[in-house]
Tab-separated table of C-alpha atoms and ligand atoms in Angstrom:
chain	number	residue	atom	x	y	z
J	53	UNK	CA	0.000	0.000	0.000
J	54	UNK	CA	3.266	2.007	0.362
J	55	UNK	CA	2.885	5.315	-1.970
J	56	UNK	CA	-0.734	5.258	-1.905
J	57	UNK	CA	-2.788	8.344	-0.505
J	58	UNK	CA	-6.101	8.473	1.156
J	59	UNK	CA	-8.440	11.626	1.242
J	60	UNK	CA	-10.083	11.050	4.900
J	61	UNK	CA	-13.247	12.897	5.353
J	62	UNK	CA	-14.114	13.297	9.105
J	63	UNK	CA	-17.553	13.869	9.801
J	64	UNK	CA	-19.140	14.877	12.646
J	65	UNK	CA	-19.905	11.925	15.489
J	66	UNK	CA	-18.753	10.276	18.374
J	67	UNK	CA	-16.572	8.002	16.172
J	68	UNK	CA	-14.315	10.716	15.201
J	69	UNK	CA	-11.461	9.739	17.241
J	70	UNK	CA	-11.311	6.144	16.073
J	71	UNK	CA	-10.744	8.689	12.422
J	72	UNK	CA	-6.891	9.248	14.209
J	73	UNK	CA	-6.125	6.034	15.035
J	74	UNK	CA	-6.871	4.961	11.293
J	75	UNK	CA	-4.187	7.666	10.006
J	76	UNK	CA	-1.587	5.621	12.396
J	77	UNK	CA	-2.450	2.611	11.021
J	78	UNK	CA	-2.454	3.772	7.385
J	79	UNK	CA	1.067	5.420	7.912
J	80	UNK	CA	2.787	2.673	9.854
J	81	UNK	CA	1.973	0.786	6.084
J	82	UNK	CA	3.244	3.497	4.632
J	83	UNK	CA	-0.209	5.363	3.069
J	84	UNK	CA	-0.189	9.574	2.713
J	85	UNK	CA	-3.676	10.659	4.061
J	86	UNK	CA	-4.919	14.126	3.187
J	87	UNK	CA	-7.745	15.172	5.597
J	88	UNK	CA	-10.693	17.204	4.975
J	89	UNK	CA	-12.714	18.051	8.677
J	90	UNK	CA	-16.476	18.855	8.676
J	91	UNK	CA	-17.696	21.005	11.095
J	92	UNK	CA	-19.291	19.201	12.995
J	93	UNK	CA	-16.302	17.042	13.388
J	94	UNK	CA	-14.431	19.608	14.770
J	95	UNK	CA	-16.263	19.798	17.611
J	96	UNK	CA	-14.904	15.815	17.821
J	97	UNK	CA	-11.437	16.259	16.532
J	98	UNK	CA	-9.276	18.967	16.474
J	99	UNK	CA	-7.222	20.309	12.758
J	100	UNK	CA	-3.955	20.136	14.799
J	101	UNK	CA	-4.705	16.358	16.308
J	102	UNK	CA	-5.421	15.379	13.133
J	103	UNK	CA	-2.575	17.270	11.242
J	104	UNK	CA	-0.119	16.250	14.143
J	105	UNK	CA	-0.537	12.043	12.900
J	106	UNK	CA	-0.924	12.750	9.492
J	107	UNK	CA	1.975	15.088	8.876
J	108	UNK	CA	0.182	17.047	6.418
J	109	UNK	CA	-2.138	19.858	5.453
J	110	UNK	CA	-5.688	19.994	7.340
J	111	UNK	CA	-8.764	21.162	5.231
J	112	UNK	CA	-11.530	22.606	6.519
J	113	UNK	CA	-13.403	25.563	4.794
J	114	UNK	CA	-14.565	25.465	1.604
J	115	UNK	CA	-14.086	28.844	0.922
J	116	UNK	CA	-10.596	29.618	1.890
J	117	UNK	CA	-8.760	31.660	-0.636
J	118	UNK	CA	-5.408	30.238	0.458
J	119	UNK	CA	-6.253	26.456	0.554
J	120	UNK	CA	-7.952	27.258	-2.908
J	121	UNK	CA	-4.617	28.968	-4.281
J	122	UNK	CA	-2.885	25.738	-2.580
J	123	UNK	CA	-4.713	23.153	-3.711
J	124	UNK	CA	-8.214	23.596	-5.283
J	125	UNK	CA	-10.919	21.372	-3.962
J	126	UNK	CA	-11.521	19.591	-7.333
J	127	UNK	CA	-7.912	18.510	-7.295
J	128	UNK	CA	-8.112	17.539	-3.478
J	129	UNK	CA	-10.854	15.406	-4.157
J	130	UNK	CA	-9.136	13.522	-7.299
J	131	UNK	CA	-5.093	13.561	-5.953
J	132	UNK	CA	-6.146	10.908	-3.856
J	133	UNK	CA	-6.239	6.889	-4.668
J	134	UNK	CA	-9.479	6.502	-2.641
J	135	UNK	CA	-11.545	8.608	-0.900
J	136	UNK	CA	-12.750	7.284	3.307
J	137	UNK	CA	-15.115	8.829	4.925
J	138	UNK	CA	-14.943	8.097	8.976
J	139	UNK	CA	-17.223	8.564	10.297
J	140	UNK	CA	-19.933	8.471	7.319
J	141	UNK	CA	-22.938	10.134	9.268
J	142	UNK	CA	-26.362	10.035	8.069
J	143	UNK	CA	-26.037	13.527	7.311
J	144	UNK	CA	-22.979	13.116	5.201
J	145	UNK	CA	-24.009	10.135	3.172
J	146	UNK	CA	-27.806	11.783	2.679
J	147	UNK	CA	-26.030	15.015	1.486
J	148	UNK	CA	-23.749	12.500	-0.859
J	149	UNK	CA	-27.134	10.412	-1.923
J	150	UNK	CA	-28.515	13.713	-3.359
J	151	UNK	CA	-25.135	15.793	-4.587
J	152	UNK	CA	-25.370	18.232	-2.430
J	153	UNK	CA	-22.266	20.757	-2.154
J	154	UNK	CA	-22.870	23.084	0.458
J	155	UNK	CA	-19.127	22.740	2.307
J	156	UNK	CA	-16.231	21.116	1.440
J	157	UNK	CA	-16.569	17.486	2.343
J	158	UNK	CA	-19.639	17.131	0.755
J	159	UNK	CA	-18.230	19.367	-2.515
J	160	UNK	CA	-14.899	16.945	-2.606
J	161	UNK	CA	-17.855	13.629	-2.487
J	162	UNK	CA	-19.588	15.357	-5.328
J	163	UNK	CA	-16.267	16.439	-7.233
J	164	UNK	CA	-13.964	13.256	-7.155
J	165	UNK	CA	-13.555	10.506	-9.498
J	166	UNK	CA	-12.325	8.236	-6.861
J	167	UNK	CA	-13.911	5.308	-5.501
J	168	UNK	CA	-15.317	5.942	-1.945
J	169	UNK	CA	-15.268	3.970	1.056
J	170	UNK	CA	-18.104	4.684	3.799
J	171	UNK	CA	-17.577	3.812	7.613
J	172	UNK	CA	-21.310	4.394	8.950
J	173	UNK	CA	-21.487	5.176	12.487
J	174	UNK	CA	-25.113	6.707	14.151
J	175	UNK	CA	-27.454	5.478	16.205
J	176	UNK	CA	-28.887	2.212	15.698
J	177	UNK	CA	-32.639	3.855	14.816
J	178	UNK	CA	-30.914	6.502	12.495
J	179	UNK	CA	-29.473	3.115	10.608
J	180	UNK	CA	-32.668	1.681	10.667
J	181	UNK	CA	-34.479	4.838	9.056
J	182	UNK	CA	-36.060	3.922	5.783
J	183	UNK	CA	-34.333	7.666	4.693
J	184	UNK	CA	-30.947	5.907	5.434
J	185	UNK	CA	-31.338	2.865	3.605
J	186	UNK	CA	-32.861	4.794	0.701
J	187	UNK	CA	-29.702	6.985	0.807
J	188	UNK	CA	-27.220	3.499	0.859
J	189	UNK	CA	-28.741	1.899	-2.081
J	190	UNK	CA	-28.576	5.087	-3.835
J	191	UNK	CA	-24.810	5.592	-3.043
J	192	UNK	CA	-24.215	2.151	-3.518
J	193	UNK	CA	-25.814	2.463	-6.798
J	194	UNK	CA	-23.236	4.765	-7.721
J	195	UNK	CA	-20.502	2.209	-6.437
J	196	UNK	CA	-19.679	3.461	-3.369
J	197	UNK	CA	-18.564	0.996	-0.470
J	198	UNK	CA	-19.198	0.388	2.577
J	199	UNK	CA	-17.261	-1.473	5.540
J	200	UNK	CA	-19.501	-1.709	8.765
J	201	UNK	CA	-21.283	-0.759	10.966
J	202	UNK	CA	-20.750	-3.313	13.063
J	203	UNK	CA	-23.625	-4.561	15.814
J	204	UNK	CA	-22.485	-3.652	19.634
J	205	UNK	CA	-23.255	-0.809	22.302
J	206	UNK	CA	-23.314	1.956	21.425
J	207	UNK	CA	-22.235	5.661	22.838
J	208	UNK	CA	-25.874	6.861	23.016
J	209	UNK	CA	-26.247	3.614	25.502
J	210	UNK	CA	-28.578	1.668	22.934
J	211	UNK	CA	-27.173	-1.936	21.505
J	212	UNK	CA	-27.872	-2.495	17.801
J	213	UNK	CA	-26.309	-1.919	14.105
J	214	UNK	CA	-24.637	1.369	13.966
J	215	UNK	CA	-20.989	0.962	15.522
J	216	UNK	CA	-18.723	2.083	13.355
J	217	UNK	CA	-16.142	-0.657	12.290
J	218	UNK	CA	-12.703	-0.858	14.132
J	219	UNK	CA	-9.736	1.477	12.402
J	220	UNK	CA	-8.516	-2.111	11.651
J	221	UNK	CA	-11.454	-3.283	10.202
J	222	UNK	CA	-11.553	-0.108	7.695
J	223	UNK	CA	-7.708	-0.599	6.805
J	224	UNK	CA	-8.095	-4.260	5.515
J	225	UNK	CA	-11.285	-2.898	3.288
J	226	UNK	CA	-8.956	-0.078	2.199
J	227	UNK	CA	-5.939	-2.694	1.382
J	228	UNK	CA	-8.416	-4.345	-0.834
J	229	UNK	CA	-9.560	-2.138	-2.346
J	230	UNK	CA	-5.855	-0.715	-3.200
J	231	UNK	CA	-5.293	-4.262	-4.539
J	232	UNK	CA	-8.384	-3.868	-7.004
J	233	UNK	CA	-10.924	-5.898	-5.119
J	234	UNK	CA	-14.113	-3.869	-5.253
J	235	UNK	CA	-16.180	-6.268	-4.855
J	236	UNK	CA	-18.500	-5.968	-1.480
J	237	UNK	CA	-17.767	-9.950	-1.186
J	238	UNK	CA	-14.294	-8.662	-0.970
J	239	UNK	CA	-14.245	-6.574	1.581
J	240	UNK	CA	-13.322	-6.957	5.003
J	241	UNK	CA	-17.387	-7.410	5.540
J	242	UNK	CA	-17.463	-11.137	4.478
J	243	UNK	CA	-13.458	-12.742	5.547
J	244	UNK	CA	-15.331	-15.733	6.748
J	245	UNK	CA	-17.041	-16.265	3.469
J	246	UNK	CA	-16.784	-20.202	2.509
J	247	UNK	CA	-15.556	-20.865	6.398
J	248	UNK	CA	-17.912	-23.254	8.279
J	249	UNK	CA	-18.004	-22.796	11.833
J	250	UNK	CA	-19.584	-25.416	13.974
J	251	UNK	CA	-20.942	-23.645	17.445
J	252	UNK	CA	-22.166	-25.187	20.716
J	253	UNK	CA	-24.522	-22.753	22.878
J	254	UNK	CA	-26.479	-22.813	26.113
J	255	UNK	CA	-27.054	-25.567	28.509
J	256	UNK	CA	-27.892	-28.904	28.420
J	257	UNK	CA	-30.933	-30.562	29.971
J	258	UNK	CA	-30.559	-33.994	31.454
J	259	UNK	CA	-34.063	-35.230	32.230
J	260	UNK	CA	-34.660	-37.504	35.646
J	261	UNK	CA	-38.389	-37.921	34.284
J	262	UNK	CA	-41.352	-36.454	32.281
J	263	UNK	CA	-41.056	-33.181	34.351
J	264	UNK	CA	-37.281	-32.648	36.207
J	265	UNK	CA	-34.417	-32.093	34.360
J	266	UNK	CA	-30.700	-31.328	35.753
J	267	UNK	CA	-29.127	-28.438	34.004
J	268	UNK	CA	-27.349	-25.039	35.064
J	269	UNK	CA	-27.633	-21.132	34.220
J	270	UNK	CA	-26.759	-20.847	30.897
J	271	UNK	CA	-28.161	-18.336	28.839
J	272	UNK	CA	-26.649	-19.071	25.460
J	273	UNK	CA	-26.239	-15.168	24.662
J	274	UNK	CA	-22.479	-15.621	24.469
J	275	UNK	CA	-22.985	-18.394	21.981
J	276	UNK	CA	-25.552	-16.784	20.247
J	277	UNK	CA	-23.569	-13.602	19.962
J	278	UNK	CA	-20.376	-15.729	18.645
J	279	UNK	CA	-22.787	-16.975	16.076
J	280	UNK	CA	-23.924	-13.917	15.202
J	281	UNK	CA	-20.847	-12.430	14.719
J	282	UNK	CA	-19.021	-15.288	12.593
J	283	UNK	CA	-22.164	-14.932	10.670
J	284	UNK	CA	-22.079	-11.417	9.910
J	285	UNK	CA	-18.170	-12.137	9.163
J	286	UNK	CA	-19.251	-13.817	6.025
J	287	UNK	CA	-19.205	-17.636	7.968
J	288	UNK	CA	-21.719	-20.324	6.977
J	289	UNK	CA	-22.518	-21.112	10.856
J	290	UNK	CA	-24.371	-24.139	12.832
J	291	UNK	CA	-25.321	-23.326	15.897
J	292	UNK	CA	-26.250	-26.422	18.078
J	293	UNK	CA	-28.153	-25.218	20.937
J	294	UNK	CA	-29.498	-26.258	24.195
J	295	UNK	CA	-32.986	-25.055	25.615
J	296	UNK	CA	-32.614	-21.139	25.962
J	297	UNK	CA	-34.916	-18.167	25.897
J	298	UNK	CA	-33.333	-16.396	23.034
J	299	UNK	CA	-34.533	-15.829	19.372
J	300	UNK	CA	-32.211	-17.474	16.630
J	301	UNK	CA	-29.889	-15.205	15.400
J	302	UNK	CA	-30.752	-15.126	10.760
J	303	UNK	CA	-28.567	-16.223	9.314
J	304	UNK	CA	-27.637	-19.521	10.865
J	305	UNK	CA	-28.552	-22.680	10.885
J	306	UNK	CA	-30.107	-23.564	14.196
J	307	UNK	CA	-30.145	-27.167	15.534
J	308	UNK	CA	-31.893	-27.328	18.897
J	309	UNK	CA	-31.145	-29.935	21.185
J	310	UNK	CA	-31.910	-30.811	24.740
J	311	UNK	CA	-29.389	-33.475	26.302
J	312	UNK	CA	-25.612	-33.908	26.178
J	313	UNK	CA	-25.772	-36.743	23.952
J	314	UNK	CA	-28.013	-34.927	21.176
J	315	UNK	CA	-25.501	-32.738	21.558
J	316	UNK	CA	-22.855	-34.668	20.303
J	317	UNK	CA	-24.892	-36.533	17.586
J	318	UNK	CA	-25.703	-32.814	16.278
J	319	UNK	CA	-22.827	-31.371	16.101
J	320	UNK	CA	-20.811	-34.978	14.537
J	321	UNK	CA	-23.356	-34.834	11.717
J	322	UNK	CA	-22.714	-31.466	10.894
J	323	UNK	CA	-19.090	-32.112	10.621
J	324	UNK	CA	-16.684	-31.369	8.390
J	325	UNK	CA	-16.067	-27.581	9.864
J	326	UNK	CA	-13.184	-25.246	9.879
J	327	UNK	CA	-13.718	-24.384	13.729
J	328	UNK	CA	-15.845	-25.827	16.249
J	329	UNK	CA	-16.106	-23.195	19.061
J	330	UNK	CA	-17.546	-24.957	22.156
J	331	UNK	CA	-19.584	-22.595	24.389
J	332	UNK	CA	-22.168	-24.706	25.405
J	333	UNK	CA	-22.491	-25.428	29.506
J	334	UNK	CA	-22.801	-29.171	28.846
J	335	UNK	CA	-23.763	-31.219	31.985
J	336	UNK	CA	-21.520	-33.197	33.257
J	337	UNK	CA	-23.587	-36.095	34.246
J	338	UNK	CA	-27.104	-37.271	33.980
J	339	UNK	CA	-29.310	-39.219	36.177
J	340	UNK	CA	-29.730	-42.697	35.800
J	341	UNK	CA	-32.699	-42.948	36.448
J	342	UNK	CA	-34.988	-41.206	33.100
J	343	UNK	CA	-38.472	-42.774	33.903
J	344	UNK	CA	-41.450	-41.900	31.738
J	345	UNK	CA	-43.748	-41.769	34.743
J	346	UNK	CA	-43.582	-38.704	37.447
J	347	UNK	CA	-41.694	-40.252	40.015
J	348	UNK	CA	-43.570	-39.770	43.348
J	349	UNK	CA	-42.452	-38.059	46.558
J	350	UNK	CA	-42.621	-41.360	48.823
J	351	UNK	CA	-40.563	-43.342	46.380
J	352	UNK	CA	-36.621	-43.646	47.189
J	353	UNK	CA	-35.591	-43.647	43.894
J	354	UNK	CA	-34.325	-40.082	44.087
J	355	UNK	CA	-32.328	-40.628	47.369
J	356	UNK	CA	-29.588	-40.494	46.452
J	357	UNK	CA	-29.654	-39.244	42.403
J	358	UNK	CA	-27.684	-41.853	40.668
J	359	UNK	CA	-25.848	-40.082	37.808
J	360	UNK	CA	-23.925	-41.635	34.750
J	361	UNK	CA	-21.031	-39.215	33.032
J	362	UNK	CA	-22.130	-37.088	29.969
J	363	UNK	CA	-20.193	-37.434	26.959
J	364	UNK	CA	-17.339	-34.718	26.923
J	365	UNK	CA	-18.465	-33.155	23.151
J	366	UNK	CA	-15.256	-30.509	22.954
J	367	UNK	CA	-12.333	-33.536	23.727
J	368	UNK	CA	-14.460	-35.946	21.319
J	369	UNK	CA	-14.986	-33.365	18.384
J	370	UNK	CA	-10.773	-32.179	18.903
J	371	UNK	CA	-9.622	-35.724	19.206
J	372	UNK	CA	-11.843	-36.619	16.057
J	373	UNK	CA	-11.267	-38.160	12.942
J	374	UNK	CA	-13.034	-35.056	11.235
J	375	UNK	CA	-11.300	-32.471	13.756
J	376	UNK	CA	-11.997	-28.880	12.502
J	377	UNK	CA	-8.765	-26.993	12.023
J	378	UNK	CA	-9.569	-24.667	14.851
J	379	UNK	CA	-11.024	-26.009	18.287
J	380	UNK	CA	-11.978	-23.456	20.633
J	381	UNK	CA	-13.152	-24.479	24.055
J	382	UNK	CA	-14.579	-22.222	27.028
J	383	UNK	CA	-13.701	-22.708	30.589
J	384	UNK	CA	-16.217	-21.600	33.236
J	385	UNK	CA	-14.146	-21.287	36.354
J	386	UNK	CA	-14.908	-19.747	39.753
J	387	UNK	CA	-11.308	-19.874	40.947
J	388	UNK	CA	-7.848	-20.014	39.877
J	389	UNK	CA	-9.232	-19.368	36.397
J	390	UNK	CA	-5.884	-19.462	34.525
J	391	UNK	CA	-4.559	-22.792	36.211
J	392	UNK	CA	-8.122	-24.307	35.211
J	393	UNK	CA	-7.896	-22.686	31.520
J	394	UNK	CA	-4.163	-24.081	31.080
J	395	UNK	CA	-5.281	-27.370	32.231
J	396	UNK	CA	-8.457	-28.143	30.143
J	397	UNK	CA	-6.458	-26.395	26.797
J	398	UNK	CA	-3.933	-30.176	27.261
J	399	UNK	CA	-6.638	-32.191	28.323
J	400	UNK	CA	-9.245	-31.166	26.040
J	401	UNK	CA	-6.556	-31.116	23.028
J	402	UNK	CA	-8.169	-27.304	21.940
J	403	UNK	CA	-5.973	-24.850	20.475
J	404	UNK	CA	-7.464	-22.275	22.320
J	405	UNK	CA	-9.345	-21.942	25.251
J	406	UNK	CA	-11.143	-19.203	26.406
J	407	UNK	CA	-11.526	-18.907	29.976
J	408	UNK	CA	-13.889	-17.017	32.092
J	409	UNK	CA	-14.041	-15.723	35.645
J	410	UNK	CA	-17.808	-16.821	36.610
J	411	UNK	CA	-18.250	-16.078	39.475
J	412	UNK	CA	-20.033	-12.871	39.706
J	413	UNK	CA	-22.784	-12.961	37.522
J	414	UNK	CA	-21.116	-13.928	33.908
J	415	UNK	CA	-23.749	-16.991	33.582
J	416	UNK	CA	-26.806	-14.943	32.587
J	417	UNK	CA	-25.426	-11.641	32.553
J	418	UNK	CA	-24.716	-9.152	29.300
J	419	UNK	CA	-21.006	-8.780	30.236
J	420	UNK	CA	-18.156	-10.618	29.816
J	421	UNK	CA	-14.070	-10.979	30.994
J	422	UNK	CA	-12.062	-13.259	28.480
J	423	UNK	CA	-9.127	-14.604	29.041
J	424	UNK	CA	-7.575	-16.148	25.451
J	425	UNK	CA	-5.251	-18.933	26.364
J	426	UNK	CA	-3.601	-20.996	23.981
J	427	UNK	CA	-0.235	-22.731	23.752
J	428	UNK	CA	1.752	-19.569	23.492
J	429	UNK	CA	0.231	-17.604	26.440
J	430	UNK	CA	-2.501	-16.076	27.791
J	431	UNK	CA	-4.135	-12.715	26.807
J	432	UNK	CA	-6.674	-11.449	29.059
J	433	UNK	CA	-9.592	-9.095	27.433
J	434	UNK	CA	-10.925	-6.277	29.712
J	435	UNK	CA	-14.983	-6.552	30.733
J	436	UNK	CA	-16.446	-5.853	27.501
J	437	UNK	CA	-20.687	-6.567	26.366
J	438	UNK	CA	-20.649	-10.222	25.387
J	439	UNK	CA	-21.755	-9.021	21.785
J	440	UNK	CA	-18.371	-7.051	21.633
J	441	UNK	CA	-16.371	-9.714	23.305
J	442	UNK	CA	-17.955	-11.929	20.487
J	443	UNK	CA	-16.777	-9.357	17.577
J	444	UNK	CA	-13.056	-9.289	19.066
J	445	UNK	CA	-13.258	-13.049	19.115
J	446	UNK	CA	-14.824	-13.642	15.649
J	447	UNK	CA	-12.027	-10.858	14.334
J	448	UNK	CA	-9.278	-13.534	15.966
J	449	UNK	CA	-10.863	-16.484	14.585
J	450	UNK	CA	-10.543	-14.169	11.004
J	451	UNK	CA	-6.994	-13.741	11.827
J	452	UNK	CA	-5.815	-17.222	11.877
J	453	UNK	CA	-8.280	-18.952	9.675
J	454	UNK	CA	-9.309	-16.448	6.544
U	1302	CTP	N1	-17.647	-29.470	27.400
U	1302	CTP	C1	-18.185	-30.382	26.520
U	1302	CTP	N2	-18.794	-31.498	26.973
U	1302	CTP	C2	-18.901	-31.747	28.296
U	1302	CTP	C3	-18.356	-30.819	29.228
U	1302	CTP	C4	-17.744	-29.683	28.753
U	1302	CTP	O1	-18.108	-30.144	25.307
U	1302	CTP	N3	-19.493	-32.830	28.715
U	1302	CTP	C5	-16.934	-28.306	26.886
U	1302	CTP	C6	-17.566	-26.966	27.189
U	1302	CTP	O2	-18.438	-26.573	26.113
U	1302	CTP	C7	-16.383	-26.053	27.283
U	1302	CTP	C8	-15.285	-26.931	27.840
U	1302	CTP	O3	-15.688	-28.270	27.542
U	1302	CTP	O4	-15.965	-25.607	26.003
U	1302	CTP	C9	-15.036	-26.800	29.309
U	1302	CTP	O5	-16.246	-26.906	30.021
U	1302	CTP	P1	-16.264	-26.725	31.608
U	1302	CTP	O6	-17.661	-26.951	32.080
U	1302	CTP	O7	-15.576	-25.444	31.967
U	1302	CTP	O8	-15.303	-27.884	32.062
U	1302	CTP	P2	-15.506	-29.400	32.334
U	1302	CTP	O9	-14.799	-30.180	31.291
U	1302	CTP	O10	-16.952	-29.708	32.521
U	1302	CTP	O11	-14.694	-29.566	33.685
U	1302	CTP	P3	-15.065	-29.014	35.157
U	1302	CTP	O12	-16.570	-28.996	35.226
U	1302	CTP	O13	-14.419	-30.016	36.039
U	1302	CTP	O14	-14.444	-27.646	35.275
C-alpha cells in the first residue's frame, strides 16, 4: 500500500477519534492521508490532532482563498487513490445520496472521481431509518462501499447496528480495495465467506423424568452472539443449541437440542467444519434414572440421584477423525481461572481456550471478561458486552483462519 494516498473525510460523530487512530495505522503501512474536517467534526477532533498524525495539510473551509490557491478542492478530491469517509454520518451520506455541495466534504464527495469507502457510524434507529437505507442503495448504486457498521453498544447507551467498524477493520477494506478488489464480497465485511463454523450454545438438559431435568444457568447469549458475529463475518454457521430463551440469530442454521448426547450426535453430523467453538455449559452427568412416569415423593428412587457421566463433546470433536482446524473451548471457572484454563487447553486437546471468571454474575449476565489462552500464552480481554467480546473473538478467529 506504500505510496498510496487516502483523502479522509471526518464527519461529525462520536466516532471521530477512532478517524486518528486509522491515520496511524495507514502510515505505519506506509499510506499519505490528506484530511478534509467537517464542522461538525471539529467539535470531535481537532485540525492540529489530526494534522499532528498525518503530517500534512488539514482542510476545513470550503471557501478559503489560500487552501484554494494551494490546492483547489476539485484537485483535493481527485489527488487521492481513494476517498474514506470516517465517520460516514447520516447527514454526510444523505447530502452524498442527493449531490449536495454546500461545504467542502460534501463538494470533494460530489467532485472526485475516486472510488469511496463509507464507515457508517449513528445510532442504531438513524441506521434503521427507511431515509438511510434509501440513501445506501442510492450511493451504492453509484458504487460506493461500505465497511460496517458493526452490531455492539453503542455511545448513546442503545445496543444495535450502527458501531462504526474498528480502524482495523476499515484498513483491511482499504488494502483491498488498493489491490483492485471492489467487490463488497471482498471486503473486510465477508473474511469468513466459505468458512464453516460449527458452534455449541447454552445448557444442556438432562431429564430424571417427564417433568425434572438437571441443568445449570446458561443463557446461550455468548454463543448466540459468537454466532452472530461469525455470521455477519461472512461464515456459513451451525449453531447447536441447548434449551434457551433467546430468538435465533438469521442467518444460521439452528439445531436445537436438549441433552448432552443430542448434543454430540448434532454437532458430529454437521461435521466437516473449519472451527468448532464450544460454548455450550454441557452437563456433566445425567441421572440414571430417566423414567417416563412422574416419580412420586414417597418413592426412594431419588435418594440419592444416581448419575452416569455425559459425553465430553469438545475432547471428542478435537480428538476426532473429522477435527476442525480450529477447536476453541470455554472454561467456566470460579477460581484459579488461569490454572483451570491451562489445564483443560492439554486435556481437552483445543488450540485455544477461552476462559472465564464466573463467578459474579457472567452466567446470565450481558457482560463478559475473556481470558484467550492458547499454547503460546494467555491474553486477558478487559470486561467488555458479550456481543463485543464476540466481535473481538470472531475478528481472531478471522486472523488465523481467513
Ligand atoms: N464441554 C463439553 N462437553 C462436556 C463438558 C464440557 O463439550 N461434557 C466443553 C464446554 O463446552 C467447554 C469446555 O468443555 O468448552 C469446558 O467446560 P467446563 O464446564 O468449563 O469444564 P468441564 O470439562 O466440565 O470440567 P469441570 O466442570 O471439572 O471444570
Amino acid at each position: 500500500m506504500s505510496e498510496k494516498r487516502i483523502l479522509l473525510i471526518i464527519g461529525g460523530g462520536i466516532a471521530a477519534f477512532k478517524a486518528l487512530l486509522l491515520i496511524r495505522l495507514l502510515a505505519k503501512r506506509g499510506v499519505k492521508t490528506s484530511t478534509v474536517i467537517t464542522k461538525a467534526g471539529e467539535e470531535f477532533v481537532t485540525p492540529l490532532s489530526v494534522g499532528g498524525l498525518s503530517g500534512e495539510k488539514v482542510y476545513t473551509d470550503l471557501f478559503s482563498l489560500s487552501d484554494e490557491q494551494e490546492m483547489g478542492h476539485i484537485e483535493l478530491s481527485r489527488s487521492a487513490d481513494l476517498v474514506v469517509v470516517v465517520p460516514a454520518t447520516a447527514d454526510l451520506m444523505a447530502k452524498a445520496a442527493r449531490g449536495l455541495a454546500n461545504d467542502l466534504a460534501s463538494t470533494t464527495l460530489l467532485a472526485t472521481d475516486k472510488r469511496v469507502l463509507y464507515a457508517p457510524a449513528m445510532n442504531v434507529r438513524m441506521w434503521e431509518h427507511p431515509a438511510t437505507k434509501r440513501n445506501i442503495e442510492t450511493l451504492r448504486e453509484n458504487h460506493a462501499l461500505f465497511v460496517g457498521p458493526e452490531e455492539g453498544d453503542m455511545a448513546c447507551g442503545e445496543f444495535g447496528f450502527g458501531r462504526m467498524a474498528e480502524p482495523e477493520t476499515i484498513v483491511e477494506a482499504i488494502e483491498k480495495i488498493l489491490a483492485g478488489k471492489t467487490h463488497l464480497d471482498d471486503l473486510a465485511l465477508k473474511p469468513l465467506k466459505d468458512k464453516h463454523i460449527l458452534i455449541t450454545a447454552g445448557p444442556t438438559r438432562e431429564p430424571i423424568d417427564p417433568v425434572r431435568y438437571l441443568s445449570n444457568h446458561s443463557s446461550g447469549k455468548q454463543g448466540y452472539a459468537i454466532a452472530r458475529a461469525c455470521e455477519r463475518l461472512g461464515a456459513k454457521v451451525t449453531l447447536v443449541s441447548g434449551p434457551v430463551a433467546i430468538a435465533p440469530p438469521s442467518g444460521v442454521d439452528m439445531v436445537q437440542v436438549e441433552t448432552a448426547r443430542e448434543m454430540l450426535t448434532a454437532c458430529e453430523s454437521a461435521l466437516p467444519a473449519d472451527v468448532f467453538i464450544s460454548v455450550a455449559a454441557v452437563a456433566d452427568w445425567r441421572p440414571k434414572t430417566n423414567t417416563d412416569k412422574k416419580i412420586k415423593k414417597d418413592k426412594q428412587e431419588l435418594q440419592p440421584l444416581a448419575l452416569s457421566e455425559n459425553p465430553d463433546i469438545l475432547r471428542t470433536i478435537a480428538n476426532g477423525e473429522n477435527r476442525p482446524g480450529l477447536v476453541i473451548g470455554f472454561a467456566a471457572e470460579t477460581d484459579n481461572v488461569l490454572n483451570h484454563a491451562k489445564a483443560k487447553l492439554a486435556k481437552k486437546k483445543c488450540d485455544w481456550i477461552v476462559a472465564n471468571d464466573v463467578s459474579g454474575d457472567v452466567m446470565g449476565g450481558d457482560n463478559n471478561t475473556m481470558i484467550i489462552v492458547t499454547k503460546d500464552g494467555a491474553d486477558e480481554w478487559s470486561l467488555m458486552s458479550k456481543q463485543d467480546a464476540a466481535h473481538k473473538l470472531a475478528l481472531k478467529i478471522v486472523e488465523t483462519v481467513a
